[in-house]
Structure formats: C-alpha cells, structure tokens
Amino acid sequence: MGQPVESASPLRGGPTVQRILLGTRLRQLREARGINAEEAGYEIRGSHSKISRMELGRLSFKERDVADLLTLYGVTDESERKSLLAIARQSNKPGWWHQYADILPPGLDSYIGLEEAASLIRRFEASHIPDLLQTPDYARAVETAKDPDADPNNIERQVALKLRRQELLREQGGPTLWFVLDEAVIRRPLGGEKTMHAQLEHLIELSRLPNVQLQVIPFSVPHPKQVGSFTYLRFANPHLSDLVHLERLTSSAFIDRPDDVEAYKAEIDTLSVQALRAEDTRHFLSEVAAHLRS
C-alpha cells in the first residue's frame, strides 16, 4: 500500500509539499482498494480529473472531500484520519510567498515551495544569472529588462522575493546547489559593467560555499543540443519524486514522468562534464571581472 505520511508537522516547502504528500497518500489508499479515479470523483461530487489533480498536489483540499475519500477507502483508524485531515488543513495555509502572489508568474508559487523542500537543486542556465545567485542590482536589471514599463514598486518586490529565496544558500540543513552556466550568461552585461562586475564577484564568493557548486561552459566547448534553461530537483523525502522545472515566457511547467526526468538528469550530467571545473570556473570569472574593471 506504500508508506503512510508520518505526521502533519511543518515541513520544508510548506503547503506545496503538504499537498503533494497528502495527494500521494490518497492515491496509495485508492489504488489499494481497487477504486478508480472516476468512482472516487463521484464520491466527492467531482470528476476523475479533480481526483488526478488532488493526487498530484495541484489542488487545494477541502476537509469534507478528504474525509469522504478516507471513508470510501476504508480508513477507519482514527489517528490516521486525524493526521491526514490535519495535513489537509495545513496544506491550505498560505506560504510566506503568498504576500507576493500578485507579482508571481503562473506556477512559480508551487516551484518556490518545492525549491525549499529540495535536498538537491541543479540548474542549467542559458540566458542570465539564476535567481538564487543574483545581486540586488542585477536582479533589478533583469526584471526591468523583462518589462521596461513595469511599476518600480513591483520591480522592488520582485527583487525582495529573490533575496528571500536566496536564504536557502546559507540555511542550516538547506539544499546542495549545483549550477551550470553558459558563457553567454557571464558575457551579457545586464545592468551595465559596474553591476555585472559586482555580480561576478558575488558569484565567486558564493562558489566557495560548501553547498554550492558553480561551473561555466565556455564558448570553446560545443554542446549542439538545443537545450533551454531548466532546473532539476531531488528530495530527501521518499514520498516526493524527482522533478524538472521549465520556465517559459508567460508560464512554467513541471516534468515528472520518470523517463523524461531521467533524460534531463542525463543532459545536465553531460553539461557538467563539459563545463569548467569549479576552481577553473572561479579563475575564469575572475578574468572576466578584471576585464570589466579595466
């Protein structure tokens, strides 16, 4: 039947992770009873697609729905029912990022929760310095370039959101972070030379953190695959499967099919082998920074 969710205590990743864990447990219970999604949907006055979204953690939970499903699935143990209903309540509480809901691109709220819950974050970046590594001035330049007509107050809130997310880098028990950057990311002077110089110095400093690995793929190394930027997430919690996150112009998407996730993992493994080693990357960044300063 699978291992049950052990408790409803607070988890890294907040409500996002609570929803995924509860959805996983409900799927295990449903499958163990041989009940299909259409039958389960009927029980809660919904459809099979609603059950699918609930089981994937992509929908908020109503306690009444969870209670009805537990009854349908034959869960009579009072302690398990109380635990799962408590998770349902917690999963509907807003995460800290809710205060930025009006400026969050679609899907980024779920991503931030998963980012916080991850034990390993690997990112290949082809266009600009990743959010978790940006200085405030560089972040400001990125957001301004995205929308030159944006409200300055919203730009500052975007910067504040990124800085809040960056607390992961120095958080005790936080994830391991491994970034592979195309050289174009380093050469594109967003915000001007002064801002870019400070950004490169910041990268060098961050690359010395014990949980941060930073590599650059120089122009001299051909990597012919047309691979855009992506993030690979791995979790210590056994109920959370590896994921890939893709950012698009107006939305974002999660890839969770095991074969597809494995293909992206293999790709970032290849890119990591092609890239400069960490020490050589620091030397490379120092040379580019010195050129900007001269």
Tab-separated table of C-alpha atoms in Angstrom:
chain	number	residue	atom	x	y	z
A	1	MET	CA	0.000	0.000	0.000
A	2	GLY	CA	3.003	2.277	0.377
A	3	GLN	CA	4.339	4.050	3.428
A	4	PRO	CA	1.896	6.455	5.085
A	5	VAL	CA	2.621	10.098	5.630
A	6	GLU	CA	4.054	10.046	9.116
A	7	SER	CA	2.886	13.317	10.599
A	8	ALA	CA	1.337	16.662	9.951
A	9	SER	CA	4.234	18.608	11.447
A	10	PRO	CA	5.594	21.585	9.487
A	11	LEU	CA	7.751	20.588	6.527
A	12	ARG	CA	10.248	22.414	4.367
A	13	GLY	CA	8.318	23.715	1.400
A	14	GLY	CA	5.188	24.493	3.380
A	15	PRO	CA	1.750	23.978	1.824
A	16	THR	CA	3.129	22.894	-1.555
A	17	VAL	CA	4.775	19.847	-0.040
A	18	GLN	CA	1.852	19.165	2.292
A	19	ARG	CA	-0.464	18.941	-0.736
A	20	ILE	CA	1.858	16.584	-2.601
A	21	LEU	CA	2.304	14.295	0.394
A	22	LEU	CA	-1.421	14.153	1.088
A	23	GLY	CA	-2.191	13.562	-2.581
A	24	THR	CA	0.338	10.736	-2.705
A	25	ARG	CA	-1.208	9.068	0.333
A	26	LEU	CA	-4.740	9.363	-1.077
A	27	ARG	CA	-3.595	7.753	-4.343
A	28	GLN	CA	-1.973	4.887	-2.419
A	29	LEU	CA	-5.183	4.302	-0.463
A	30	ARG	CA	-7.370	4.464	-3.560
A	31	GLU	CA	-5.226	2.040	-5.544
A	32	ALA	CA	-5.003	-0.377	-2.598
A	33	ARG	CA	-8.825	-0.606	-2.579
A	34	GLY	CA	-9.009	-1.040	-6.361
A	35	ILE	CA	-11.107	2.112	-6.777
A	36	ASN	CA	-10.693	4.093	-9.985
A	37	ALA	CA	-10.476	7.884	-10.171
A	38	GLU	CA	-13.938	8.230	-11.682
A	39	GLU	CA	-15.536	6.380	-8.754
A	40	ALA	CA	-13.580	8.494	-6.277
A	41	GLY	CA	-14.569	11.684	-8.061
A	42	TYR	CA	-18.251	10.732	-7.905
A	43	GLU	CA	-17.941	10.252	-4.144
A	44	ILE	CA	-16.853	13.883	-3.660
A	45	ARG	CA	-19.187	15.333	-6.274
A	46	GLY	CA	-16.324	15.884	-8.687
A	47	SER	CA	-14.649	14.284	-11.687
A	48	HIS	CA	-11.760	11.896	-12.267
A	49	SER	CA	-9.649	14.891	-13.335
A	50	LYS	CA	-10.248	16.520	-9.952
A	51	ILE	CA	-9.005	13.361	-8.244
A	52	SER	CA	-5.950	13.369	-10.509
A	53	ARG	CA	-5.142	16.991	-9.639
A	54	MET	CA	-5.644	16.297	-5.942
A	55	GLU	CA	-3.343	13.282	-6.055
A	56	LEU	CA	-0.667	15.335	-7.811
A	57	GLY	CA	-0.933	18.031	-5.137
A	58	ARG	CA	-2.055	20.653	-7.642
A	59	LEU	CA	-5.319	21.479	-5.939
A	60	SER	CA	-6.266	22.765	-2.508
A	61	PHE	CA	-8.062	20.247	-0.290
A	62	LYS	CA	-11.464	20.541	1.332
A	63	GLU	CA	-11.573	18.656	4.619
A	64	ARG	CA	-15.002	17.306	3.722
A	65	ASP	CA	-13.632	15.826	0.478
A	66	VAL	CA	-10.686	14.227	2.256
A	67	ALA	CA	-12.935	12.805	4.972
A	68	ASP	CA	-15.308	11.344	2.368
A	69	LEU	CA	-12.425	9.795	0.425
A	70	LEU	CA	-10.945	8.264	3.572
A	71	THR	CA	-14.305	6.666	4.313
A	72	LEU	CA	-14.560	5.368	0.750
A	73	TYR	CA	-11.033	3.960	1.007
A	74	GLY	CA	-11.854	2.141	4.242
A	75	VAL	CA	-9.639	4.213	6.549
A	76	THR	CA	-11.206	3.739	9.975
A	77	ASP	CA	-8.137	4.225	12.170
A	78	GLU	CA	-8.901	7.467	13.996
A	79	SER	CA	-5.267	8.522	14.397
A	80	GLU	CA	-4.570	8.235	10.660
A	81	ARG	CA	-7.753	10.089	9.786
A	82	LYS	CA	-6.879	12.907	12.205
A	83	SER	CA	-3.329	13.098	10.842
A	84	LEU	CA	-4.437	13.287	7.200
A	85	LEU	CA	-7.188	15.812	7.939
A	86	ALA	CA	-4.655	17.946	9.809
A	87	ILE	CA	-2.406	17.880	6.750
A	88	ALA	CA	-5.381	18.950	4.630
A	89	ARG	CA	-5.867	21.978	6.886
A	90	GLN	CA	-2.165	22.870	6.840
A	91	SER	CA	-1.956	22.482	3.071
A	92	ASN	CA	-4.433	25.327	2.638
A	93	LYS	CA	-2.447	27.793	4.726
A	94	PRO	CA	-0.556	30.300	2.567
A	95	GLY	CA	3.225	30.020	2.285
A	96	TRP	CA	5.420	33.044	3.049
A	97	TRP	CA	5.488	33.786	-0.694
A	98	HIS	CA	1.724	34.424	-0.694
A	99	GLN	CA	2.448	38.100	0.050
A	100	TYR	CA	3.927	38.285	-3.475
A	101	ALA	CA	1.035	36.455	-5.159
A	102	ASP	CA	0.094	39.411	-7.350
A	103	ILE	CA	3.545	39.526	-8.988
A	104	LEU	CA	4.309	35.798	-9.157
A	105	PRO	CA	4.342	34.322	-12.674
A	106	PRO	CA	1.955	31.347	-13.064
A	107	GLY	CA	3.394	28.220	-11.451
A	108	LEU	CA	6.195	29.948	-9.569
A	109	ASP	CA	4.329	29.706	-6.252
A	110	SER	CA	4.399	25.904	-6.464
A	111	TYR	CA	8.025	25.970	-7.579
A	112	ILE	CA	9.148	28.060	-4.600
A	113	GLY	CA	7.638	25.538	-2.198
A	114	LEU	CA	9.397	22.667	-3.964
A	115	GLU	CA	12.634	24.650	-4.119
A	116	GLU	CA	12.512	24.998	-0.336
A	117	ALA	CA	11.844	21.278	0.123
A	118	ALA	CA	14.598	20.074	-2.218
A	119	SER	CA	17.753	18.394	-0.991
A	120	LEU	CA	19.471	18.969	-4.353
A	121	ILE	CA	18.892	21.770	-6.876
A	122	ARG	CA	20.713	21.554	-10.205
A	123	ARG	CA	20.189	24.241	-12.839
A	124	PHE	CA	21.456	24.803	-16.355
A	125	GLU	CA	21.136	28.446	-17.330
A	126	ALA	CA	21.483	29.777	-20.858
A	127	SER	CA	20.271	33.388	-20.607
A	128	HIS	CA	21.027	35.135	-17.291
A	129	ILE	CA	22.372	34.574	-13.784
A	130	PRO	CA	19.959	32.267	-11.891
A	131	ASP	CA	17.609	33.941	-9.419
A	132	LEU	CA	19.274	32.331	-6.398
A	133	LEU	CA	22.646	33.849	-7.323
A	134	GLN	CA	21.653	37.394	-8.297
A	135	THR	CA	22.768	40.567	-6.566
A	136	PRO	CA	20.021	43.129	-5.903
A	137	ASP	CA	21.252	45.447	-8.678
A	138	TYR	CA	21.496	42.606	-11.183
A	139	ALA	CA	18.053	41.301	-10.171
A	140	ARG	CA	16.676	44.807	-10.672
A	141	ALA	CA	18.225	44.933	-14.150
A	142	VAL	CA	16.765	41.527	-15.070
A	143	GLU	CA	13.254	42.484	-14.009
A	144	THR	CA	13.479	45.853	-15.758
A	145	ALA	CA	14.656	44.155	-18.967
A	146	LYS	CA	11.673	41.796	-18.802
A	147	ASP	CA	9.233	44.699	-18.616
A	148	PRO	CA	10.653	48.223	-19.080
A	149	ASP	CA	7.232	49.693	-18.275
A	150	ALA	CA	6.756	47.797	-15.023
A	151	ASP	CA	5.782	49.637	-11.857
A	152	PRO	CA	9.044	50.396	-9.965
A	153	ASN	CA	7.398	49.215	-6.739
A	154	ASN	CA	6.691	45.828	-8.318
A	155	ILE	CA	10.293	45.636	-9.533
A	156	GLU	CA	11.471	46.168	-5.961
A	157	ARG	CA	9.088	43.484	-4.710
A	158	GLN	CA	10.470	41.058	-7.326
A	159	VAL	CA	13.958	41.806	-6.014
A	160	ALA	CA	12.814	41.290	-2.412
A	161	LEU	CA	11.252	37.952	-3.366
A	162	LYS	CA	14.516	36.750	-4.911
A	163	LEU	CA	16.517	37.825	-1.877
A	164	ARG	CA	14.116	35.937	0.390
A	165	ARG	CA	14.511	32.808	-1.740
A	166	GLN	CA	18.302	33.170	-1.556
A	167	GLU	CA	18.251	32.467	2.172
A	168	LEU	CA	18.365	28.798	1.114
A	169	LEU	CA	22.032	29.175	0.206
A	170	ARG	CA	23.149	29.765	3.778
A	171	GLU	CA	20.373	27.977	5.649
A	172	GLN	CA	21.399	25.187	8.005
A	173	GLY	CA	20.139	21.924	6.584
A	174	GLY	CA	19.424	23.587	3.251
A	175	PRO	CA	19.915	22.002	-0.159
A	176	THR	CA	23.018	21.346	-2.196
A	177	LEU	CA	23.023	23.692	-5.188
A	178	TRP	CA	24.811	22.950	-8.456
A	179	PHE	CA	24.690	25.498	-11.271
A	180	VAL	CA	25.988	25.174	-14.816
A	181	LEU	CA	26.046	28.455	-16.741
A	182	ASP	CA	26.616	29.002	-20.433
A	183	GLU	CA	29.386	31.551	-21.044
A	184	ALA	CA	26.804	33.813	-22.695
A	185	VAL	CA	25.300	34.329	-19.233
A	186	ILE	CA	28.617	35.709	-17.997
A	187	ARG	CA	29.257	37.880	-21.039
A	188	ARG	CA	25.830	39.562	-21.176
A	189	PRO	CA	26.301	42.779	-19.126
A	190	LEU	CA	22.799	43.257	-17.748
A	191	GLY	CA	22.632	46.485	-15.790
A	192	GLY	CA	25.926	47.761	-17.174
A	193	GLU	CA	29.566	46.949	-16.466
A	194	LYS	CA	29.578	48.098	-12.816
A	195	THR	CA	26.566	45.944	-11.964
A	196	MET	CA	27.993	42.977	-13.885
A	197	HIS	CA	31.381	43.286	-12.188
A	198	ALA	CA	29.747	43.195	-8.763
A	199	GLN	CA	27.642	40.235	-9.882
A	200	LEU	CA	30.691	38.254	-10.980
A	201	GLU	CA	32.455	38.963	-7.696
A	202	HIS	CA	29.317	37.750	-5.918
A	203	LEU	CA	29.383	34.518	-7.937
A	204	ILE	CA	32.983	33.926	-6.938
A	205	GLU	CA	32.090	34.416	-3.272
A	206	LEU	CA	29.071	32.098	-3.460
A	207	SER	CA	31.055	29.421	-5.288
A	208	ARG	CA	33.180	28.997	-2.166
A	209	LEU	CA	30.215	27.991	-0.022
A	210	PRO	CA	30.401	24.288	0.872
A	211	ASN	CA	26.936	23.539	-0.520
A	212	VAL	CA	27.319	25.474	-3.800
A	213	GLN	CA	28.942	24.131	-6.974
A	214	LEU	CA	29.308	26.575	-9.870
A	215	GLN	CA	30.540	25.761	-13.371
A	216	VAL	CA	30.715	27.645	-16.663
A	217	ILE	CA	30.612	26.097	-20.132
A	218	PRO	CA	32.983	28.220	-22.270
A	219	PHE	CA	32.229	29.081	-25.891
A	220	SER	CA	35.125	26.817	-26.893
A	221	VAL	CA	33.122	23.745	-25.847
A	222	PRO	CA	30.457	22.733	-28.384
A	223	HIS	CA	27.177	21.478	-26.971
A	224	PRO	CA	24.954	21.219	-30.035
A	225	LYS	CA	21.694	20.182	-28.347
A	226	GLN	CA	19.123	22.975	-28.276
A	227	VAL	CA	18.628	22.846	-24.522
A	228	GLY	CA	16.984	25.796	-22.823
A	229	SER	CA	17.333	26.637	-19.145
A	230	PHE	CA	15.911	24.098	-16.699
A	231	THR	CA	16.056	23.068	-13.050
A	232	TYR	CA	16.310	19.515	-11.732
A	233	LEU	CA	15.042	18.946	-8.178
A	234	ARG	CA	15.683	15.980	-5.907
A	235	PHE	CA	14.114	15.483	-2.472
A	236	ALA	CA	15.167	13.628	0.659
A	237	ASN	CA	11.528	12.817	1.443
A	238	PRO	CA	10.774	9.402	-0.122
A	239	HIS	CA	7.219	10.483	-0.984
A	240	LEU	CA	8.493	13.219	-3.319
A	241	SER	CA	9.736	12.138	-6.743
A	242	ASP	CA	12.438	13.951	-8.707
A	243	LEU	CA	11.109	16.810	-10.852
A	244	VAL	CA	12.233	19.104	-13.646
A	245	HIS	CA	11.005	22.692	-13.796
A	246	LEU	CA	10.867	24.670	-17.043
A	247	GLU	CA	10.294	28.418	-17.176
A	248	ARG	CA	8.520	29.828	-20.212
A	249	LEU	CA	7.694	33.345	-21.363
A	250	THR	CA	4.292	33.527	-19.675
A	251	SER	CA	4.152	30.325	-17.627
A	252	SER	CA	6.146	27.450	-16.200
A	253	ALA	CA	5.808	23.673	-16.255
A	254	PHE	CA	6.813	20.675	-14.177
A	255	ILE	CA	8.027	17.457	-15.765
A	256	ASP	CA	7.507	14.422	-13.554
A	257	ARG	CA	7.395	11.395	-15.887
A	258	PRO	CA	10.389	9.296	-14.748
A	259	ASP	CA	11.761	8.744	-18.263
A	260	ASP	CA	11.617	12.452	-19.065
A	261	VAL	CA	13.151	13.440	-15.739
A	262	GLU	CA	15.954	10.940	-16.307
A	263	ALA	CA	16.619	12.432	-19.760
A	264	TYR	CA	17.066	15.894	-18.240
A	265	LYS	CA	19.277	14.483	-15.485
A	266	ALA	CA	21.464	12.801	-18.108
A	267	GLU	CA	21.670	16.091	-20.007
A	268	ILE	CA	22.783	18.137	-17.022
A	269	ASP	CA	25.283	15.391	-16.156
A	270	THR	CA	26.737	15.775	-19.661
A	271	LEU	CA	26.792	19.563	-19.407
A	272	SER	CA	28.571	19.332	-16.044
A	273	VAL	CA	31.281	17.152	-17.583
A	274	GLN	CA	31.711	19.595	-20.480
A	275	ALA	CA	31.907	22.623	-18.186
A	276	LEU	CA	34.976	24.026	-16.468
A	277	ARG	CA	35.726	22.554	-13.064
A	278	ALA	CA	34.794	24.653	-10.029
A	279	GLU	CA	38.298	26.054	-9.451
A	280	ASP	CA	38.772	26.792	-13.154
A	281	THR	CA	35.374	28.478	-13.190
A	282	ARG	CA	36.433	30.808	-10.373
A	283	HIS	CA	39.583	31.690	-12.318
A	284	PHE	CA	37.508	32.308	-15.450
A	285	LEU	CA	35.067	34.554	-13.569
A	286	SER	CA	37.961	36.496	-12.064
A	287	GLU	CA	39.422	37.130	-15.526
A	288	VAL	CA	36.103	38.367	-16.908
A	289	ALA	CA	35.561	40.572	-13.823
A	290	ALA	CA	39.085	42.042	-14.170
A	291	HIS	CA	38.362	42.898	-17.811
A	292	LEU	CA	35.194	44.754	-16.790
A	293	ARG	CA	37.104	46.686	-14.126
A	294	SER	CA	39.888	47.776	-16.505
